[in-house]
Amino acid sequence: MNILIVEQEIYLAQKVAIRLQDDGYHCTHLTDIKEINFNLHYETILLSTNLSSADVNKIITSYPDSIIILLVSYVNDTTVSKPLKDGAKDYIVKPFIMNELVRKIEHYKEYKRLQHQNNNLNSYIEFAFNNINYDVKVPKTLPFVIETNDQKLSSKIAFDVAKKLNKPIKFISLEHHTKIEPSDFRDELLYIYDFHFLKNSSKMMILNTIKDFDVIVSSMESVSQELYPQISVKSTNKISNVDAILTINDYVKMIVTTFQNKYPDTELSKKLGISRKSLWEKRKKFGIEKSK
């Protein structure tokens, strides 16, 4: 991490720089705004508010993506309130304990890392759920049960509910679990999937334990229960519903029936790696009527 220290008190700046360099940071110390090369990027800036308020403001607004921590001699609107409003992240009052300054730097460094990670995850979720829509009315109360033939559809609903509740999601698969304690996830939306793997006795035990909690249960098979609201969402995308290894013939049959309206025979046979004659023979063998 590159750190810029803008401080007129040379002894203090040197003391800070030595400590941070010992911790593995690269530090640059400047005493005046005229010395700053604004084309260079700094992850963190330690900014003395002994500079003029105009200079402090220029540095803050010139580095909107940097973590700016104010080094202040006293607290008032000019030294703290206005710079924080302009975009500085935090402040520390001189004289300060060096460990406290390091703690602040580490805290905002971790915060920024998590912020980037969160942005990446949100981008991926938007990508994964792109063009996934459902036309069922989602229950307003929790818990509720989803019957589906497409796990992505169910997950899309769960994410939408979590966003509305402003809660994180806890994913739990029942493929290898038969017992859950919902109270362990009281502050989360508990999303239980693979419900179809359980025996009926285990299903009822799970359903009876989630009564007073924010839980969504997802099953790829029909669920017989009257305890909670239940919805059914089905996908017409044949490929997305495949959850087993297909034989070569089954795969060819699925591709032909799914995409023959989208591609001409020349391109479809090319994508399958077979000749047009072989494609014709496959249609005849599988009893697939060619779309017109």
PDB file of C-alpha atoms in Angstrom, residues 66-251:
ATOM      1  CA  SER A  66      -8.275   7.152  -1.419  1.00  0.00           C
ATOM      2  CA  ILE A  67      -8.639   6.513   2.298  1.00  0.00           C
ATOM      3  CA  ILE A  68      -8.031   9.936   3.831  1.00  0.00           C
ATOM      4  CA  ILE A  69      -7.379  10.178   7.566  1.00  0.00           C
ATOM      5  CA  LEU A  70      -7.113  13.667   9.026  1.00  0.00           C
ATOM      6  CA  LEU A  71      -4.309  14.549  11.450  1.00  0.00           C
ATOM      7  CA  VAL A  72      -5.863  17.305  13.571  1.00  0.00           C
ATOM      8  CA  SER A  73      -4.534  19.488  16.390  1.00  0.00           C
ATOM      9  CA  TYR A  74      -8.026  20.385  17.622  1.00  0.00           C
ATOM     10  CA  VAL A  75     -11.572  19.528  16.641  1.00  0.00           C
ATOM     11  CA  ASN A  76     -13.942  22.031  15.085  1.00  0.00           C
ATOM     12  CA  ASP A  77     -16.053  22.433  11.951  1.00  0.00           C
ATOM     13  CA  THR A  78     -13.082  23.542   9.813  1.00  0.00           C
ATOM     14  CA  THR A  79     -10.641  20.816  10.864  1.00  0.00           C
ATOM     15  CA  VAL A  80     -13.031  17.864  11.111  1.00  0.00           C
ATOM     16  CA  SER A  81     -16.700  18.359  10.176  1.00  0.00           C
ATOM     17  CA  LYS A  82     -16.208  19.968   6.765  1.00  0.00           C
ATOM     18  CA  PRO A  83     -13.351  17.663   5.602  1.00  0.00           C
ATOM     19  CA  LEU A  84     -15.395  14.604   6.608  1.00  0.00           C
ATOM     20  CA  LYS A  85     -18.348  15.981   4.676  1.00  0.00           C
ATOM     21  CA  ASP A  86     -16.052  16.577   1.670  1.00  0.00           C
ATOM     22  CA  GLY A  87     -14.964  12.921   1.623  1.00  0.00           C
ATOM     23  CA  ALA A  88     -12.323  12.230   4.302  1.00  0.00           C
ATOM     24  CA  LYS A  89     -12.912   8.913   6.086  1.00  0.00           C
ATOM     25  CA  ASP A  90     -11.770   9.587   9.652  1.00  0.00           C
ATOM     26  CA  TYR A  91      -9.568  11.705  11.893  1.00  0.00           C
ATOM     27  CA  ILE A  92      -7.132  11.335  14.763  1.00  0.00           C
ATOM     28  CA  VAL A  93      -6.172  14.047  17.258  1.00  0.00           C
ATOM     29  CA  LYS A  94      -2.524  14.950  17.896  1.00  0.00           C
ATOM     30  CA  PRO A  95      -0.697  13.774  19.904  1.00  0.00           C
ATOM     31  CA  PHE A  96      -1.908  10.274  19.142  1.00  0.00           C
ATOM     32  CA  ILE A  97      -0.857   6.729  19.956  1.00  0.00           C
ATOM     33  CA  MET A  98       0.816   5.212  16.913  1.00  0.00           C
ATOM     34  CA  ASN A  99      -1.001   1.899  17.326  1.00  0.00           C
ATOM     35  CA  GLU A 100      -4.322   3.746  17.093  1.00  0.00           C
ATOM     36  CA  LEU A 101      -3.326   5.330  13.779  1.00  0.00           C
ATOM     37  CA  VAL A 102      -2.208   1.944  12.434  1.00  0.00           C
ATOM     38  CA  ARG A 103      -5.493   0.431  13.612  1.00  0.00           C
ATOM     39  CA  LYS A 104      -7.454   3.035  11.652  1.00  0.00           C
ATOM     40  CA  ILE A 105      -5.391   2.436   8.513  1.00  0.00           C
ATOM     41  CA  GLU A 106      -5.861  -1.338   8.778  1.00  0.00           C
ATOM     42  CA  HIS A 107      -9.574  -0.924   9.465  1.00  0.00           C
ATOM     43  CA  TYR A 108     -10.221   1.140   6.329  1.00  0.00           C
ATOM     44  CA  LYS A 109      -7.916  -1.048   4.277  1.00  0.00           C
ATOM     45  CA  GLU A 110     -10.048  -4.070   5.215  1.00  0.00           C
ATOM     46  CA  TYR A 111     -13.248  -2.072   4.685  1.00  0.00           C
ATOM     47  CA  LYS A 112     -12.166  -1.194   1.154  1.00  0.00           C
ATOM     48  CA  ARG A 113     -11.214  -4.794   0.412  1.00  0.00           C
ATOM     49  CA  LEU A 114     -14.638  -5.979   1.551  1.00  0.00           C
ATOM     50  CA  GLN A 115     -16.300  -3.198  -0.431  1.00  0.00           C
ATOM     51  CA  HIS A 116     -14.553  -4.343  -3.622  1.00  0.00           C
ATOM     52  CA  GLN A 117     -15.408  -7.960  -2.867  1.00  0.00           C
ATOM     53  CA  ASN A 118     -19.042  -7.034  -2.282  1.00  0.00           C
ATOM     54  CA  ASN A 119     -19.173  -5.119  -5.576  1.00  0.00           C
ATOM     55  CA  ASN A 120     -17.707  -8.119  -7.398  1.00  0.00           C
ATOM     56  CA  LEU A 121     -20.231 -10.481  -5.815  1.00  0.00           C
ATOM     57  CA  ASN A 122     -23.123  -8.159  -6.649  1.00  0.00           C
ATOM     58  CA  SER A 123     -21.925  -7.988 -10.256  1.00  0.00           C
ATOM     59  CA  TYR A 124     -21.733 -11.766 -10.419  1.00  0.00           C
ATOM     60  CA  ILE A 125     -25.221 -12.165  -8.935  1.00  0.00           C
ATOM     61  CA  GLU A 126     -26.634  -9.753 -11.504  1.00  0.00           C
ATOM     62  CA  PHE A 127     -24.856 -11.729 -14.241  1.00  0.00           C
ATOM     63  CA  ALA A 128     -26.011 -15.118 -12.891  1.00  0.00           C
ATOM     64  CA  PHE A 129     -29.631 -14.016 -12.589  1.00  0.00           C
ATOM     65  CA  ASN A 130     -29.735 -12.058 -15.830  1.00  0.00           C
ATOM     66  CA  ASN A 131     -32.918 -12.793 -17.790  1.00  0.00           C
ATOM     67  CA  ILE A 132     -34.263 -15.018 -14.986  1.00  0.00           C
ATOM     68  CA  ASN A 133     -37.836 -13.946 -14.309  1.00  0.00           C
ATOM     69  CA  TYR A 134     -40.797 -15.375 -12.443  1.00  0.00           C
ATOM     70  CA  ASP A 135     -44.461 -14.457 -12.574  1.00  0.00           C
ATOM     71  CA  VAL A 136     -45.669 -15.930  -9.279  1.00  0.00           C
ATOM     72  CA  LYS A 137     -46.723 -13.832  -6.315  1.00  0.00           C
ATOM     73  CA  VAL A 138     -44.116 -14.218  -3.587  1.00  0.00           C
ATOM     74  CA  PRO A 139     -45.622 -14.654  -0.089  1.00  0.00           C
ATOM     75  CA  LYS A 140     -45.325 -11.606   2.152  1.00  0.00           C
ATOM     76  CA  THR A 141     -44.725 -13.700   5.254  1.00  0.00           C
ATOM     77  CA  LEU A 142     -41.983 -16.125   6.184  1.00  0.00           C
ATOM     78  CA  PRO A 143     -41.380 -19.030   6.270  1.00  0.00           C
ATOM     79  CA  PHE A 144     -42.584 -20.211   2.858  1.00  0.00           C
ATOM     80  CA  VAL A 145     -41.883 -23.146   0.547  1.00  0.00           C
ATOM     81  CA  ILE A 146     -40.869 -23.121  -3.123  1.00  0.00           C
ATOM     82  CA  GLU A 147     -41.449 -26.031  -5.483  1.00  0.00           C
ATOM     83  CA  THR A 148     -39.316 -25.677  -8.606  1.00  0.00           C
ATOM     84  CA  ASN A 149     -37.666 -27.551 -11.444  1.00  0.00           C
ATOM     85  CA  ASP A 150     -34.893 -24.932 -11.681  1.00  0.00           C
ATOM     86  CA  GLN A 151     -32.730 -24.104  -8.676  1.00  0.00           C
ATOM     87  CA  LYS A 152     -31.733 -20.752 -10.159  1.00  0.00           C
ATOM     88  CA  LEU A 153     -35.357 -19.613 -10.168  1.00  0.00           C
ATOM     89  CA  SER A 154     -35.708 -20.461  -6.504  1.00  0.00           C
ATOM     90  CA  SER A 155     -32.400 -18.782  -5.649  1.00  0.00           C
ATOM     91  CA  LYS A 156     -33.447 -15.645  -7.527  1.00  0.00           C
ATOM     92  CA  ILE A 157     -36.558 -15.412  -5.336  1.00  0.00           C
ATOM     93  CA  ALA A 158     -34.464 -15.929  -2.194  1.00  0.00           C
ATOM     94  CA  PHE A 159     -32.057 -13.147  -3.180  1.00  0.00           C
ATOM     95  CA  ASP A 160     -34.947 -10.789  -3.932  1.00  0.00           C
ATOM     96  CA  VAL A 161     -36.489 -11.486  -0.520  1.00  0.00           C
ATOM     97  CA  ALA A 162     -33.144 -10.996   1.237  1.00  0.00           C
ATOM     98  CA  LYS A 163     -32.678  -7.668  -0.524  1.00  0.00           C
ATOM     99  CA  LYS A 164     -36.146  -6.545   0.545  1.00  0.00           C
ATOM    100  CA  LEU A 165     -35.474  -7.581   4.150  1.00  0.00           C
ATOM    101  CA  ASN A 166     -31.944  -6.128   4.023  1.00  0.00           C
ATOM    102  CA  LYS A 167     -30.604  -9.373   5.453  1.00  0.00           C
ATOM    103  CA  PRO A 168     -27.692 -11.626   4.485  1.00  0.00           C
ATOM    104  CA  ILE A 169     -28.520 -15.120   3.178  1.00  0.00           C
ATOM    105  CA  LYS A 170     -27.332 -18.314   4.809  1.00  0.00           C
ATOM    106  CA  PHE A 171     -27.353 -21.228   2.337  1.00  0.00           C
ATOM    107  CA  ILE A 172     -27.858 -24.731   3.718  1.00  0.00           C
ATOM    108  CA  SER A 173     -28.148 -27.833   1.518  1.00  0.00           C
ATOM    109  CA  LEU A 174     -30.057 -30.782   2.942  1.00  0.00           C
ATOM    110  CA  GLU A 175     -28.280 -33.262   0.707  1.00  0.00           C
ATOM    111  CA  HIS A 176     -25.956 -34.100   3.600  1.00  0.00           C
ATOM    112  CA  HIS A 177     -27.818 -32.496   6.555  1.00  0.00           C
ATOM    113  CA  THR A 178     -31.009 -33.630   8.218  1.00  0.00           C
ATOM    114  CA  LYS A 179     -30.960 -31.364  11.271  1.00  0.00           C
ATOM    115  CA  ILE A 180     -30.914 -27.569  11.435  1.00  0.00           C
ATOM    116  CA  GLU A 181     -31.159 -25.131  14.325  1.00  0.00           C
ATOM    117  CA  PRO A 182     -32.764 -21.970  12.865  1.00  0.00           C
ATOM    118  CA  SER A 183     -32.047 -19.934  16.004  1.00  0.00           C
ATOM    119  CA  ASP A 184     -28.361 -20.005  15.022  1.00  0.00           C
ATOM    120  CA  PHE A 185     -29.292 -17.836  12.012  1.00  0.00           C
ATOM    121  CA  ARG A 186     -31.739 -15.430  13.644  1.00  0.00           C
ATOM    122  CA  ASP A 187     -30.180 -12.365  11.972  1.00  0.00           C
ATOM    123  CA  GLU A 188     -30.077 -13.965   8.519  1.00  0.00           C
ATOM    124  CA  LEU A 189     -32.474 -15.204   5.873  1.00  0.00           C
ATOM    125  CA  LEU A 190     -32.068 -18.964   6.047  1.00  0.00           C
ATOM    126  CA  TYR A 191     -32.326 -20.481   2.573  1.00  0.00           C
ATOM    127  CA  ILE A 192     -32.765 -24.263   2.819  1.00  0.00           C
ATOM    128  CA  TYR A 193     -32.489 -26.116  -0.495  1.00  0.00           C
ATOM    129  CA  ASP A 194     -32.264 -29.744  -1.648  1.00  0.00           C
ATOM    130  CA  PHE A 195     -35.301 -30.388   0.556  1.00  0.00           C
ATOM    131  CA  HIS A 196     -36.253 -33.292  -1.722  1.00  0.00           C
ATOM    132  CA  PHE A 197     -33.312 -35.363  -0.464  1.00  0.00           C
ATOM    133  CA  LEU A 198     -34.945 -35.865   2.943  1.00  0.00           C
ATOM    134  CA  LYS A 199     -37.235 -38.630   4.100  1.00  0.00           C
ATOM    135  CA  ASN A 200     -40.771 -37.530   4.977  1.00  0.00           C
ATOM    136  CA  SER A 201     -40.116 -37.763   8.724  1.00  0.00           C
ATOM    137  CA  SER A 202     -37.048 -35.517   8.423  1.00  0.00           C
ATOM    138  CA  LYS A 203     -38.970 -33.064   6.229  1.00  0.00           C
ATOM    139  CA  MET A 204     -41.644 -32.607   8.881  1.00  0.00           C
ATOM    140  CA  MET A 205     -39.021 -32.184  11.578  1.00  0.00           C
ATOM    141  CA  ILE A 206     -37.376 -29.385   9.585  1.00  0.00           C
ATOM    142  CA  LEU A 207     -40.701 -27.704   8.831  1.00  0.00           C
ATOM    143  CA  ASN A 208     -41.706 -27.777  12.483  1.00  0.00           C
ATOM    144  CA  THR A 209     -38.470 -26.126  13.624  1.00  0.00           C
ATOM    145  CA  ILE A 210     -38.588 -23.095  11.287  1.00  0.00           C
ATOM    146  CA  LYS A 211     -41.957 -21.701  12.388  1.00  0.00           C
ATOM    147  CA  ASP A 212     -40.762 -18.481  14.035  1.00  0.00           C
ATOM    148  CA  PHE A 213     -37.853 -17.663  11.733  1.00  0.00           C
ATOM    149  CA  ASP A 214     -37.112 -16.047   8.360  1.00  0.00           C
ATOM    150  CA  VAL A 215     -36.715 -19.176   6.255  1.00  0.00           C
ATOM    151  CA  ILE A 216     -37.270 -20.158   2.623  1.00  0.00           C
ATOM    152  CA  VAL A 217     -37.411 -23.879   1.812  1.00  0.00           C
ATOM    153  CA  SER A 218     -36.703 -24.978  -1.763  1.00  0.00           C
ATOM    154  CA  SER A 219     -37.506 -28.397  -3.211  1.00  0.00           C
ATOM    155  CA  MET A 220     -37.080 -29.880  -6.678  1.00  0.00           C
ATOM    156  CA  GLU A 221     -39.998 -32.210  -5.969  1.00  0.00           C
ATOM    157  CA  SER A 222     -43.587 -31.748  -4.803  1.00  0.00           C
ATOM    158  CA  VAL A 223     -43.973 -30.877  -1.114  1.00  0.00           C
ATOM    159  CA  SER A 224     -47.037 -31.964   0.851  1.00  0.00           C
ATOM    160  CA  GLN A 225     -47.460 -29.560   3.748  1.00  0.00           C
ATOM    161  CA  GLU A 226     -50.027 -27.085   5.043  1.00  0.00           C
ATOM    162  CA  LEU A 227     -47.962 -25.234   7.627  1.00  0.00           C
ATOM    163  CA  TYR A 228     -46.704 -22.385   5.442  1.00  0.00           C
ATOM    164  CA  PRO A 229     -47.483 -20.544   2.197  1.00  0.00           C
ATOM    165  CA  GLN A 230     -46.230 -22.433  -0.839  1.00  0.00           C
ATOM    166  CA  ILE A 231     -45.508 -21.391  -4.418  1.00  0.00           C
ATOM    167  CA  SER A 232     -44.561 -23.274  -7.556  1.00  0.00           C
ATOM    168  CA  VAL A 233     -42.152 -21.824 -10.127  1.00  0.00           C
ATOM    169  CA  LYS A 234     -41.290 -23.729 -13.274  1.00  0.00           C
ATOM    170  CA  SER A 235     -38.697 -23.066 -15.948  1.00  0.00           C
ATOM    171  CA  THR A 236     -39.335 -23.836 -19.596  1.00  0.00           C
ATOM    172  CA  ASN A 237     -35.605 -23.880 -20.316  1.00  0.00           C
ATOM    173  CA  LYS A 238     -34.916 -27.562 -20.900  1.00  0.00           C
ATOM    174  CA  ILE A 239     -31.167 -27.245 -20.623  1.00  0.00           C
ATOM    175  CA  SER A 240     -31.197 -25.470 -17.258  1.00  0.00           C
ATOM    176  CA  ASN A 241     -33.319 -28.312 -15.845  1.00  0.00           C
ATOM    177  CA  VAL A 242     -30.785 -31.014 -16.588  1.00  0.00           C
ATOM    178  CA  ASP A 243     -29.195 -32.199 -13.348  1.00  0.00           C
ATOM    179  CA  ALA A 244     -27.848 -35.586 -14.475  1.00  0.00           C
ATOM    180  CA  ILE A 245     -25.269 -36.916 -16.943  1.00  0.00           C
ATOM    181  CA  LEU A 246     -26.958 -37.605 -20.274  1.00  0.00           C
ATOM    182  CA  THR A 247     -26.127 -40.292 -22.789  1.00  0.00           C
ATOM    183  CA  ILE A 248     -24.822 -39.082 -26.143  1.00  0.00           C
ATOM    184  CA  ASN A 249     -28.135 -39.860 -27.819  1.00  0.00           C
ATOM    185  CA  ASP A 250     -30.142 -38.090 -25.113  1.00  0.00           C
ATOM    186  CA  TYR A 251     -27.850 -35.088 -25.381  1.00  0.00           C
TER     187      TYR A 251
END
